[in-house]
Tab-separated table of C-alpha atoms in Angstrom:
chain	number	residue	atom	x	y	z
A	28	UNK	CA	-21.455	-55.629	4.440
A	29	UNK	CA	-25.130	-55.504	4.457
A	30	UNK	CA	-27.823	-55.193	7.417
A	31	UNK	CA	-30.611	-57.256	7.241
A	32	UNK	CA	-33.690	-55.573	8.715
A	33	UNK	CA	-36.531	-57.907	9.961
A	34	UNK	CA	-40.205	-55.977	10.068
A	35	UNK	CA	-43.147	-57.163	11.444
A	36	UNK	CA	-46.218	-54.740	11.446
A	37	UNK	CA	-49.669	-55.913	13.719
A	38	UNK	CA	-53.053	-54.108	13.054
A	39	UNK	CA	-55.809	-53.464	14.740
A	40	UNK	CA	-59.449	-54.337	14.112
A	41	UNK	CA	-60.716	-51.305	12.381
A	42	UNK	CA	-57.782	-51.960	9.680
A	43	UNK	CA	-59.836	-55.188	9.305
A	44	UNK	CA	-62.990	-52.842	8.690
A	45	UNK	CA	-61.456	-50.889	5.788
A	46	UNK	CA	-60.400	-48.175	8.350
A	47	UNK	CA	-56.912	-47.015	7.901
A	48	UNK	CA	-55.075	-45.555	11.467
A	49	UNK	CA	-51.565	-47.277	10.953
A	50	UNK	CA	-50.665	-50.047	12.707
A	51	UNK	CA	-50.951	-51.341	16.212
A	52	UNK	CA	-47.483	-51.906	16.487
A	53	UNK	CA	-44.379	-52.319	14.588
A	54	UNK	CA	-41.493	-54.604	15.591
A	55	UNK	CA	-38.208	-54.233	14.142
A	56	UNK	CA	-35.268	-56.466	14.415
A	57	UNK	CA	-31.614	-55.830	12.786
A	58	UNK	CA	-28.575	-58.046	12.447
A	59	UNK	CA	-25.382	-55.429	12.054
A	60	UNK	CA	-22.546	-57.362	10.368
A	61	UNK	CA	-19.889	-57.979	11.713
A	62	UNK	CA	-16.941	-55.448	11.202
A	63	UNK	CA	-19.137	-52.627	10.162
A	64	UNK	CA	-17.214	-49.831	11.317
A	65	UNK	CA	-19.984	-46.974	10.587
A	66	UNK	CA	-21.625	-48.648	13.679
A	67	UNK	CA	-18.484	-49.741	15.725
A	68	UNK	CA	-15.563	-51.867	15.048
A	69	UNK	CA	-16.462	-55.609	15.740
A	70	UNK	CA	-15.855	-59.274	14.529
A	71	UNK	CA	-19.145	-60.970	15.277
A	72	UNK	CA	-22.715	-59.772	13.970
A	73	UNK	CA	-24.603	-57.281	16.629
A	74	UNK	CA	-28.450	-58.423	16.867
A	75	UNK	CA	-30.913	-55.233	17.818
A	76	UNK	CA	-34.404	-55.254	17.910
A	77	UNK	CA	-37.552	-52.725	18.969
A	78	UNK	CA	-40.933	-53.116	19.445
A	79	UNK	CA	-42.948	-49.856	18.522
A	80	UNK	CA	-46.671	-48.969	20.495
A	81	UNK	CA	-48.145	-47.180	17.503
A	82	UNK	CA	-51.774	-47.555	18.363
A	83	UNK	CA	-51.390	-43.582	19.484
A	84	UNK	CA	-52.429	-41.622	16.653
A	85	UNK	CA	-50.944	-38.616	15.169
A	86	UNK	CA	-47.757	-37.061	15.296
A	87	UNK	CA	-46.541	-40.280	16.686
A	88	UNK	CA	-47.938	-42.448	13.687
A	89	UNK	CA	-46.612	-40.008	11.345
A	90	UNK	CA	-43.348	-41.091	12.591
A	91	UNK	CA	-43.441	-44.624	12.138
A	92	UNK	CA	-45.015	-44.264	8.860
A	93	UNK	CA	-41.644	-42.415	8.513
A	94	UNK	CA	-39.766	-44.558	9.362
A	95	UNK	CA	-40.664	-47.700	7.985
A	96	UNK	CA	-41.081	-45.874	4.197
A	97	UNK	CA	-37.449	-44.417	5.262
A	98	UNK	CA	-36.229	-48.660	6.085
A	99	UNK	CA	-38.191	-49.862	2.803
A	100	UNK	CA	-36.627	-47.385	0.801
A	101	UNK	CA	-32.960	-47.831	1.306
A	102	UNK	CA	-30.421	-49.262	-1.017
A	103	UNK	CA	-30.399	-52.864	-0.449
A	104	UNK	CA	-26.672	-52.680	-1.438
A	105	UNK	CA	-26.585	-51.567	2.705
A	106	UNK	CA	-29.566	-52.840	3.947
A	107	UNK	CA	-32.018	-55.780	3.094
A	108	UNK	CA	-35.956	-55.605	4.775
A	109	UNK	CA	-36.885	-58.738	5.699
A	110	UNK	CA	-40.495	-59.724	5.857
A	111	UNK	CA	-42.920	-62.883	6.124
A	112	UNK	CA	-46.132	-62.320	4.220
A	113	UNK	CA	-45.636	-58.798	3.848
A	114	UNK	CA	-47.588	-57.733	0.926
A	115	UNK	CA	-50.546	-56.901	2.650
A	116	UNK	CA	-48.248	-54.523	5.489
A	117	UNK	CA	-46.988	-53.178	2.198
A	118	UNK	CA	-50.071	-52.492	0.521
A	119	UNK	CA	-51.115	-50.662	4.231
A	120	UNK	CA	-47.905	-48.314	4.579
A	121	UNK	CA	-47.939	-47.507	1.012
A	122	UNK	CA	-51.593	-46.221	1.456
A	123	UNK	CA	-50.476	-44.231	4.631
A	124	UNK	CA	-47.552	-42.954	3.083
A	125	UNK	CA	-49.823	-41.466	0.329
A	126	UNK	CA	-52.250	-40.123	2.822
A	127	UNK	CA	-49.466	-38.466	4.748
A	128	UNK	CA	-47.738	-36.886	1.509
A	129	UNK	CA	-51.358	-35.653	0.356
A	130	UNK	CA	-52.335	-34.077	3.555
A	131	UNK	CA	-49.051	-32.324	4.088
A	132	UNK	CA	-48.889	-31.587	0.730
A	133	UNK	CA	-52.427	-29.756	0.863
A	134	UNK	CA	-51.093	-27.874	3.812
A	135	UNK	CA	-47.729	-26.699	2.065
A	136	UNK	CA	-45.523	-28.731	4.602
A	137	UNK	CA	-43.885	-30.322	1.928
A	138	UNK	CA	-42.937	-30.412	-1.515
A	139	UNK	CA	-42.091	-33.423	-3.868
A	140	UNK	CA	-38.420	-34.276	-4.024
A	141	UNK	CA	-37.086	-35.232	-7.366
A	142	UNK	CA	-39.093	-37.767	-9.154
A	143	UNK	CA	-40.127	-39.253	-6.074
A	144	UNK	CA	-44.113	-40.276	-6.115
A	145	UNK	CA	-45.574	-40.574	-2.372
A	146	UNK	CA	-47.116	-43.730	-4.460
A	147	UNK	CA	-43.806	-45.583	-5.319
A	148	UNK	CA	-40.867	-46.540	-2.760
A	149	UNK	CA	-42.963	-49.233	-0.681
A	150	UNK	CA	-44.410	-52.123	-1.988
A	151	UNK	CA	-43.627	-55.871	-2.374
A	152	UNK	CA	-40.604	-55.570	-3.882
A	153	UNK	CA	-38.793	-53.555	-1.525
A	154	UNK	CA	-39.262	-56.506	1.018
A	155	UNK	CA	-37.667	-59.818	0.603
A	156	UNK	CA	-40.850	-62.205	1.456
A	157	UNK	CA	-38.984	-64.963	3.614
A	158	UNK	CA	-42.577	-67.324	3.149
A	159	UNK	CA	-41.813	-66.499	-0.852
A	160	UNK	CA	-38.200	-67.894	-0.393
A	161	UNK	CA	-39.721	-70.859	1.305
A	162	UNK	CA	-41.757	-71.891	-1.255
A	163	UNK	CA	-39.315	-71.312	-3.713
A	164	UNK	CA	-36.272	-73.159	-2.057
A	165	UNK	CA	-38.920	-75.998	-0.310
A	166	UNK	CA	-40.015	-77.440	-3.484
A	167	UNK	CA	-42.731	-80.303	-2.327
A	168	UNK	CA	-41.757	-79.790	1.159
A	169	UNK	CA	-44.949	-78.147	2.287
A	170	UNK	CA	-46.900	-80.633	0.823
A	171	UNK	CA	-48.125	-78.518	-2.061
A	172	UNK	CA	-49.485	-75.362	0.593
A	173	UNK	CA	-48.237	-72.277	1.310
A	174	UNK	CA	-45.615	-72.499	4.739
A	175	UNK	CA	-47.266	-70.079	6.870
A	176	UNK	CA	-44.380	-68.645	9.748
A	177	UNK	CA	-44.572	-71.760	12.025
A	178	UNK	CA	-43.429	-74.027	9.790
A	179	UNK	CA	-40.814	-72.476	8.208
A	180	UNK	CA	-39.316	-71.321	11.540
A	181	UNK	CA	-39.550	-74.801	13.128
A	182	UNK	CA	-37.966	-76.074	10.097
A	183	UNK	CA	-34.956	-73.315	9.071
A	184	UNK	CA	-34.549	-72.233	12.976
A	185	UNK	CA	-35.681	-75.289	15.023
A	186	UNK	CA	-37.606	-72.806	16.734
A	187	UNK	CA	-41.717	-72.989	17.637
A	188	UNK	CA	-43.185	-69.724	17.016
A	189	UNK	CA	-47.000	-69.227	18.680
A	190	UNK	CA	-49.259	-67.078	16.323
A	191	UNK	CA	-52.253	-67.666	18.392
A	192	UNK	CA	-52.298	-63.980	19.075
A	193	UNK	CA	-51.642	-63.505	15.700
A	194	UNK	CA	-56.099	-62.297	15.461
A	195	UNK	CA	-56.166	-60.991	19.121
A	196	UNK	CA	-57.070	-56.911	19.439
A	197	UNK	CA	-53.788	-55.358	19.042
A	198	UNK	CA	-55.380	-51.760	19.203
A	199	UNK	CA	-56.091	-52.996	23.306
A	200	UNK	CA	-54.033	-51.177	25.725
A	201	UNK	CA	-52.274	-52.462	27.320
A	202	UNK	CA	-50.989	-55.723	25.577
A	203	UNK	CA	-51.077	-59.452	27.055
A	204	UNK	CA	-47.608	-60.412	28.034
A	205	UNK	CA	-48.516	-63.302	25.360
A	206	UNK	CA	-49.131	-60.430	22.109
């Protein structure tokens, strides 16, 4: 059985600027199948999800960057990353990634592994674009346009989802109870 792994990445204002300090914060939601016994035995699907402050800087973002080039790089014969619009969050890990390989790599922390390129294990393709399977499976349904999340979640999950946040200063601590 397969996981499917939802990611959702916010960033801050100086990202905006051409800065690059990682994102703001990183949400993460998985759906274990059902009977997967490396978890637990079960018979019905086991729903998970985290939300990640990674506006703290430093060891801490090293981490996530971690971790989400760790979730984008796994066989997707186990797990399938889901995203909406997630080339640009792609293009940004991929960039930290190679920052964090070339610093530590500079210091002697680390060594290439194989034929593995800091460059190569995070990008578009690793991420199954649900606004790309919209358009493809919605035909003229979006009147010509590109769905952007509110539509396409009103319409698969009958469900309203706000993005009026979506531009508010994510790198602001702490959060509205509405980010």
């Amino acid at each position: 059985p397969v996981m499917l792994c939802g990611i959702d990445t916010e960033w801050g204002d100086a990202c905006d600027r051409g800065d690059l300090p990682g994102p703001s914060v990183v949400q993460i939601a998985v759906r274990v199948p059902e009977g997967n016994g490396a978890i637990q035995s079960r018979s019905t699907p086991e729903l998970r999800a985290w939300v990640i402050d990674s506006a703290v800087h430093g060891t801490h973002l090293e981490s996530v960057v971690e971790l989400l080039q760790w979730i984008l790089s796994l066989s997707p014969a186990h797990v399938v990353p889901l995203g909406f619009a997630f080339d640009h969050d792609c293009t940004q890990i991929a960039a930290l990634a190679a920052r964090r390989f070339s610093a530590e790599s500079e210091r002697g922390d680390v060594q290439p592994k194989g034929d593995v390129k800091p460059e190569e294990g995070v990008g578009p393709m690793a991420v199954v674009d649900l606004q790309a399977v919209a358009v493809a499976r919605g035909g003229g349904a979006w009147g010509g346009g590109t769905p952007g999340l509110g539509k396409v979640s009103a319409r698969w999950l009958g469900k309203d989802v706000s993005k009026k946040e979506q531009c508010s200063d994510w790198d602001r601590r702490p959060l509205t109870a509405s980010q």
